[in-house]
């Protein structure tokens, strides 16, 4: 069956990387596909990269891409996509490395890719949701998705989510070289580009959980970038 590559960007995820890689390997193996987990580490000072290298030495399905410094989530994903595509990946998945996304959902996203070009793990379709969040954070997250959906005029319920499965043809067809956003803005832009390129996008319900260990990488700059990036995308179209 066509090979699936999971891209895991990391920065200071020493407390999570081993557990999430092992869990992802088990779930990907259950699909019967050839599979690879690519850890893209941005020079984590806590030793995440060294732990990932140890996992790669233990499992031939694990690869590590070391980048010298933290350049943002979007740049990390693009670097990972480039490696996966060059190695012949037919499906390319992205997922957080902190257990906010459940590795057990990977087979469901891959199965849904049989009938879609881009599959989104969605918090805001029936059956999806978030756990361990306060009312303010829930409101901001839902409001951000509503804001992007309304301004861009697309039917996707969860535009800011980062749990996705791309068919190779999507990444080949949406001009990744022209993508400049990070964080929420990066996720919005990729999905918006896929829709306007005519690809079939579907949403699969997931439960999003607060990270198990470590600190959130979300900053005010990343959130504000999404605010101005959305109308900029619309104007460009």
Tab-separated table of C-alpha atoms in Angstrom:
chain	number	residue	atom	x	y	z
A	1	UNK	CA	0.000	0.000	0.000
A	2	UNK	CA	1.194	3.576	-0.611
A	3	UNK	CA	3.660	4.848	1.956
A	4	UNK	CA	2.603	7.260	4.714
A	5	UNK	CA	4.963	9.754	6.340
A	6	UNK	CA	4.137	11.456	9.630
A	7	UNK	CA	5.889	14.789	10.194
A	8	UNK	CA	6.473	15.632	13.867
A	9	UNK	CA	7.976	19.093	14.447
A	10	UNK	CA	9.641	19.416	17.844
A	11	UNK	CA	11.167	22.085	20.021
A	12	UNK	CA	11.878	21.201	23.649
A	13	UNK	CA	9.694	18.090	23.631
A	14	UNK	CA	12.075	15.783	25.507
A	15	UNK	CA	9.281	14.757	27.872
A	16	UNK	CA	6.999	13.710	25.007
A	17	UNK	CA	8.984	12.703	21.946
A	18	UNK	CA	9.712	9.071	22.820
A	19	UNK	CA	6.150	8.313	23.875
A	20	UNK	CA	4.512	9.993	20.910
A	21	UNK	CA	6.873	8.406	18.363
A	22	UNK	CA	6.353	4.914	19.753
A	23	UNK	CA	2.580	5.391	19.857
A	24	UNK	CA	2.529	6.732	16.310
A	25	UNK	CA	4.633	3.838	15.001
A	26	UNK	CA	2.201	1.312	16.477
A	27	UNK	CA	-0.815	3.041	14.965
A	28	UNK	CA	0.778	3.476	11.545
A	29	UNK	CA	1.820	-0.185	11.508
A	30	UNK	CA	-1.806	-1.175	12.106
A	31	UNK	CA	-2.787	0.347	8.742
A	32	UNK	CA	-0.695	-2.168	6.804
A	33	UNK	CA	1.124	0.614	4.936
A	34	UNK	CA	4.787	1.302	4.670
A	35	UNK	CA	5.346	4.178	7.074
A	36	UNK	CA	7.914	6.612	8.366
A	37	UNK	CA	7.911	9.034	11.287
A	38	UNK	CA	10.052	12.084	10.541
A	39	UNK	CA	10.979	14.172	13.587
A	40	UNK	CA	11.900	17.717	12.562
A	41	UNK	CA	13.799	19.194	15.490
A	42	UNK	CA	14.688	22.880	15.600
A	43	UNK	CA	17.831	22.623	17.684
A	44	UNK	CA	16.018	21.889	20.963
A	45	UNK	CA	18.289	22.784	23.886
A	46	UNK	CA	16.598	20.169	26.111
A	47	UNK	CA	17.990	17.240	24.099
A	48	UNK	CA	14.882	16.344	22.093
A	49	UNK	CA	17.013	15.826	18.995
A	50	UNK	CA	19.311	13.363	20.762
A	51	UNK	CA	16.346	11.345	21.999
A	52	UNK	CA	14.931	11.301	18.468
A	53	UNK	CA	18.283	10.071	17.131
A	54	UNK	CA	18.213	7.222	19.643
A	55	UNK	CA	14.746	6.244	18.437
A	56	UNK	CA	15.966	6.352	14.835
A	57	UNK	CA	18.796	4.005	15.793
A	58	UNK	CA	16.260	1.602	17.265
A	59	UNK	CA	13.571	1.824	14.571
A	60	UNK	CA	14.303	1.957	10.830
A	61	UNK	CA	10.939	3.677	10.338
A	62	UNK	CA	12.102	6.748	12.285
A	63	UNK	CA	14.042	9.571	10.642
A	64	UNK	CA	15.309	12.818	12.158
A	65	UNK	CA	15.823	16.138	10.433
A	66	UNK	CA	17.961	18.484	12.510
A	67	UNK	CA	17.570	22.190	11.878
A	68	UNK	CA	19.991	24.614	13.539
A	69	UNK	CA	17.486	26.943	15.173
A	70	UNK	CA	13.813	27.565	15.846
A	71	UNK	CA	12.306	29.107	12.714
A	72	UNK	CA	8.613	28.526	13.311
A	73	UNK	CA	6.145	25.695	12.932
A	74	UNK	CA	5.364	26.430	9.298
A	75	UNK	CA	9.020	26.324	8.240
A	76	UNK	CA	9.485	23.040	10.126
A	77	UNK	CA	6.534	21.443	8.365
A	78	UNK	CA	7.673	22.654	4.951
A	79	UNK	CA	11.121	21.193	5.537
A	80	UNK	CA	9.547	17.896	6.539
A	81	UNK	CA	7.227	17.882	3.544
A	82	UNK	CA	10.203	18.365	1.244
A	83	UNK	CA	11.997	15.329	2.655
A	84	UNK	CA	8.885	13.130	2.578
A	85	UNK	CA	8.047	14.062	-0.992
A	86	UNK	CA	11.620	13.455	-2.160
A	87	UNK	CA	11.474	9.980	-0.585
A	88	UNK	CA	8.279	9.105	-2.469
A	89	UNK	CA	5.604	9.532	0.214
A	90	UNK	CA	2.053	9.165	-1.104
A	91	UNK	CA	0.384	10.328	2.118
A	92	UNK	CA	1.915	13.005	4.350
A	93	UNK	CA	0.494	13.575	7.825
A	94	UNK	CA	1.125	16.317	10.344
A	95	UNK	CA	0.493	16.097	14.070
A	96	UNK	CA	1.550	17.825	17.283
A	97	UNK	CA	4.277	16.052	19.243
A	98	UNK	CA	2.794	16.731	22.693
A	99	UNK	CA	-0.166	14.282	22.702
A	100	UNK	CA	-2.679	17.057	22.075
A	101	UNK	CA	-3.521	14.955	19.046
A	102	UNK	CA	-4.161	11.301	19.807
A	103	UNK	CA	-1.957	8.935	17.750
A	104	UNK	CA	-4.865	6.457	17.850
A	105	UNK	CA	-6.664	8.734	15.367
A	106	UNK	CA	-3.975	8.309	12.692
A	107	UNK	CA	-5.597	5.216	11.095
A	108	UNK	CA	-8.939	7.041	10.818
A	109	UNK	CA	-7.358	9.972	8.989
A	110	UNK	CA	-5.528	7.606	6.650
A	111	UNK	CA	-8.716	5.623	5.970
A	112	UNK	CA	-10.597	8.841	5.151
A	113	UNK	CA	-7.876	9.743	2.640
A	114	UNK	CA	-9.191	6.946	0.411
A	115	UNK	CA	-12.047	9.281	-0.526
A	116	UNK	CA	-10.489	12.720	-0.108
A	117	UNK	CA	-7.390	14.664	-1.079
A	118	UNK	CA	-6.938	16.379	2.292
A	119	UNK	CA	-8.291	15.049	5.587
A	120	UNK	CA	-8.563	17.345	8.606
A	121	UNK	CA	-8.782	16.116	12.174
A	122	UNK	CA	-11.580	18.417	13.295
A	123	UNK	CA	-12.612	19.585	16.751
A	124	UNK	CA	-15.716	21.336	15.498
A	125	UNK	CA	-17.733	18.740	13.609
A	126	UNK	CA	-20.175	16.368	15.358
A	127	UNK	CA	-18.214	13.927	17.492
A	128	UNK	CA	-15.219	16.243	17.860
A	129	UNK	CA	-14.299	18.511	20.725
A	130	UNK	CA	-11.654	19.726	23.159
A	131	UNK	CA	-10.789	18.640	26.682
A	132	UNK	CA	-9.137	20.395	29.637
A	133	UNK	CA	-9.701	23.901	28.238
A	134	UNK	CA	-11.281	26.807	30.054
A	135	UNK	CA	-14.186	28.804	28.691
A	136	UNK	CA	-12.025	31.677	27.402
A	137	UNK	CA	-9.693	29.414	25.426
A	138	UNK	CA	-12.626	27.518	23.947
A	139	UNK	CA	-14.219	30.798	22.893
A	140	UNK	CA	-11.011	32.087	21.302
A	141	UNK	CA	-10.446	28.856	19.381
A	142	UNK	CA	-13.995	28.613	18.065
A	143	UNK	CA	-13.994	32.335	17.321
A	144	UNK	CA	-10.775	32.027	15.342
A	145	UNK	CA	-12.167	29.241	13.194
A	146	UNK	CA	-15.419	31.156	12.674
A	147	UNK	CA	-13.484	34.307	11.720
A	148	UNK	CA	-11.375	32.469	9.138
A	149	UNK	CA	-14.304	30.486	7.747
A	150	UNK	CA	-16.455	33.602	7.365
A	151	UNK	CA	-13.826	35.825	5.755
A	152	UNK	CA	-12.584	33.135	3.398
A	153	UNK	CA	-16.025	31.817	2.508
A	154	UNK	CA	-15.182	28.133	2.922
A	155	UNK	CA	-17.288	25.413	4.601
A	156	UNK	CA	-14.501	23.905	6.736
A	157	UNK	CA	-15.351	23.988	10.452
A	158	UNK	CA	-11.835	23.685	11.878
A	159	UNK	CA	-9.450	25.765	9.792
A	160	UNK	CA	-6.860	26.299	12.533
A	161	UNK	CA	-6.251	22.649	13.451
A	162	UNK	CA	-2.888	20.992	12.876
A	163	UNK	CA	-3.837	17.300	12.563
A	164	UNK	CA	-3.966	16.553	8.827
A	165	UNK	CA	-3.409	13.953	6.147
A	166	UNK	CA	-2.396	15.191	2.693
A	167	UNK	CA	-2.442	13.161	-0.468
A	168	UNK	CA	0.794	13.758	-2.334
A	169	UNK	CA	-1.023	15.478	-5.196
A	170	UNK	CA	-2.186	18.240	-2.844
A	171	UNK	CA	1.324	19.185	-1.764
A	172	UNK	CA	2.415	19.080	-5.395
A	173	UNK	CA	-0.453	21.325	-6.461
A	174	UNK	CA	-0.636	24.188	-3.941
A	175	UNK	CA	2.701	26.021	-4.432
A	176	UNK	CA	4.357	25.362	-1.095
A	177	UNK	CA	7.078	27.823	-2.018
A	178	UNK	CA	4.538	30.631	-1.769
A	179	UNK	CA	3.433	29.748	1.791
A	180	UNK	CA	4.815	32.180	4.361
A	181	UNK	CA	2.593	31.890	7.443
A	182	UNK	CA	3.315	30.059	10.714
A	183	UNK	CA	1.159	28.553	13.439
A	184	UNK	CA	-2.580	29.002	12.969
A	185	UNK	CA	-1.988	31.046	9.829
A	186	UNK	CA	0.001	28.213	8.255
A	187	UNK	CA	-2.784	25.707	8.854
A	188	UNK	CA	-5.415	28.082	7.469
A	189	UNK	CA	-3.360	28.871	4.397
A	190	UNK	CA	-2.668	25.258	3.423
A	191	UNK	CA	-6.312	24.265	3.670
A	192	UNK	CA	-7.487	27.383	1.836
A	193	UNK	CA	-4.999	26.780	-0.974
A	194	UNK	CA	-6.146	23.155	-1.279
A	195	UNK	CA	-9.806	24.162	-1.532
A	196	UNK	CA	-9.142	26.772	-4.185
A	197	UNK	CA	-7.011	24.352	-6.174
A	198	UNK	CA	-10.090	22.129	-6.450
A	199	UNK	CA	-9.051	19.358	-4.088
A	200	UNK	CA	-11.571	17.427	-1.997
A	201	UNK	CA	-11.267	18.318	1.691
A	202	UNK	CA	-13.056	16.371	4.409
A	203	UNK	CA	-13.162	16.599	8.211
A	204	UNK	CA	-12.913	13.684	10.635
A	205	UNK	CA	-13.943	14.304	14.275
A	206	UNK	CA	-11.173	14.212	16.885
A	207	UNK	CA	-10.867	15.013	20.576
A	208	UNK	CA	-8.146	17.582	21.215
A	209	UNK	CA	-6.454	17.414	24.633
A	210	UNK	CA	-4.166	19.728	26.544
A	211	UNK	CA	-0.489	18.780	26.173
A	212	UNK	CA	0.794	16.175	28.627
A	213	UNK	CA	4.162	17.742	29.453
A	214	UNK	CA	6.106	20.908	28.723
A	215	UNK	CA	5.081	24.409	27.756
A	216	UNK	CA	2.858	25.620	24.949
A	217	UNK	CA	4.649	27.125	21.940
A	218	UNK	CA	1.742	29.434	21.118
A	219	UNK	CA	2.574	33.136	21.282
A	220	UNK	CA	0.673	36.370	20.752
A	221	UNK	CA	2.637	36.910	17.531
A	222	UNK	CA	1.426	33.616	16.083
A	223	UNK	CA	-2.184	34.377	17.000
A	224	UNK	CA	-2.026	37.911	15.591
A	225	UNK	CA	-0.431	36.638	12.397
A	226	UNK	CA	-3.535	34.544	11.744
A	227	UNK	CA	-5.743	37.607	12.223
A	228	UNK	CA	-4.084	39.612	9.444
A	229	UNK	CA	-3.184	36.600	7.279
A	230	UNK	CA	-6.806	35.643	6.696
A	231	UNK	CA	-7.921	38.839	4.902
A	232	UNK	CA	-4.583	38.881	3.071
A	233	UNK	CA	-5.348	35.417	1.675
A	234	UNK	CA	-8.780	36.561	0.551
A	235	UNK	CA	-7.423	39.692	-1.139
A	236	UNK	CA	-4.756	37.696	-2.948
A	237	UNK	CA	-7.452	35.442	-4.397
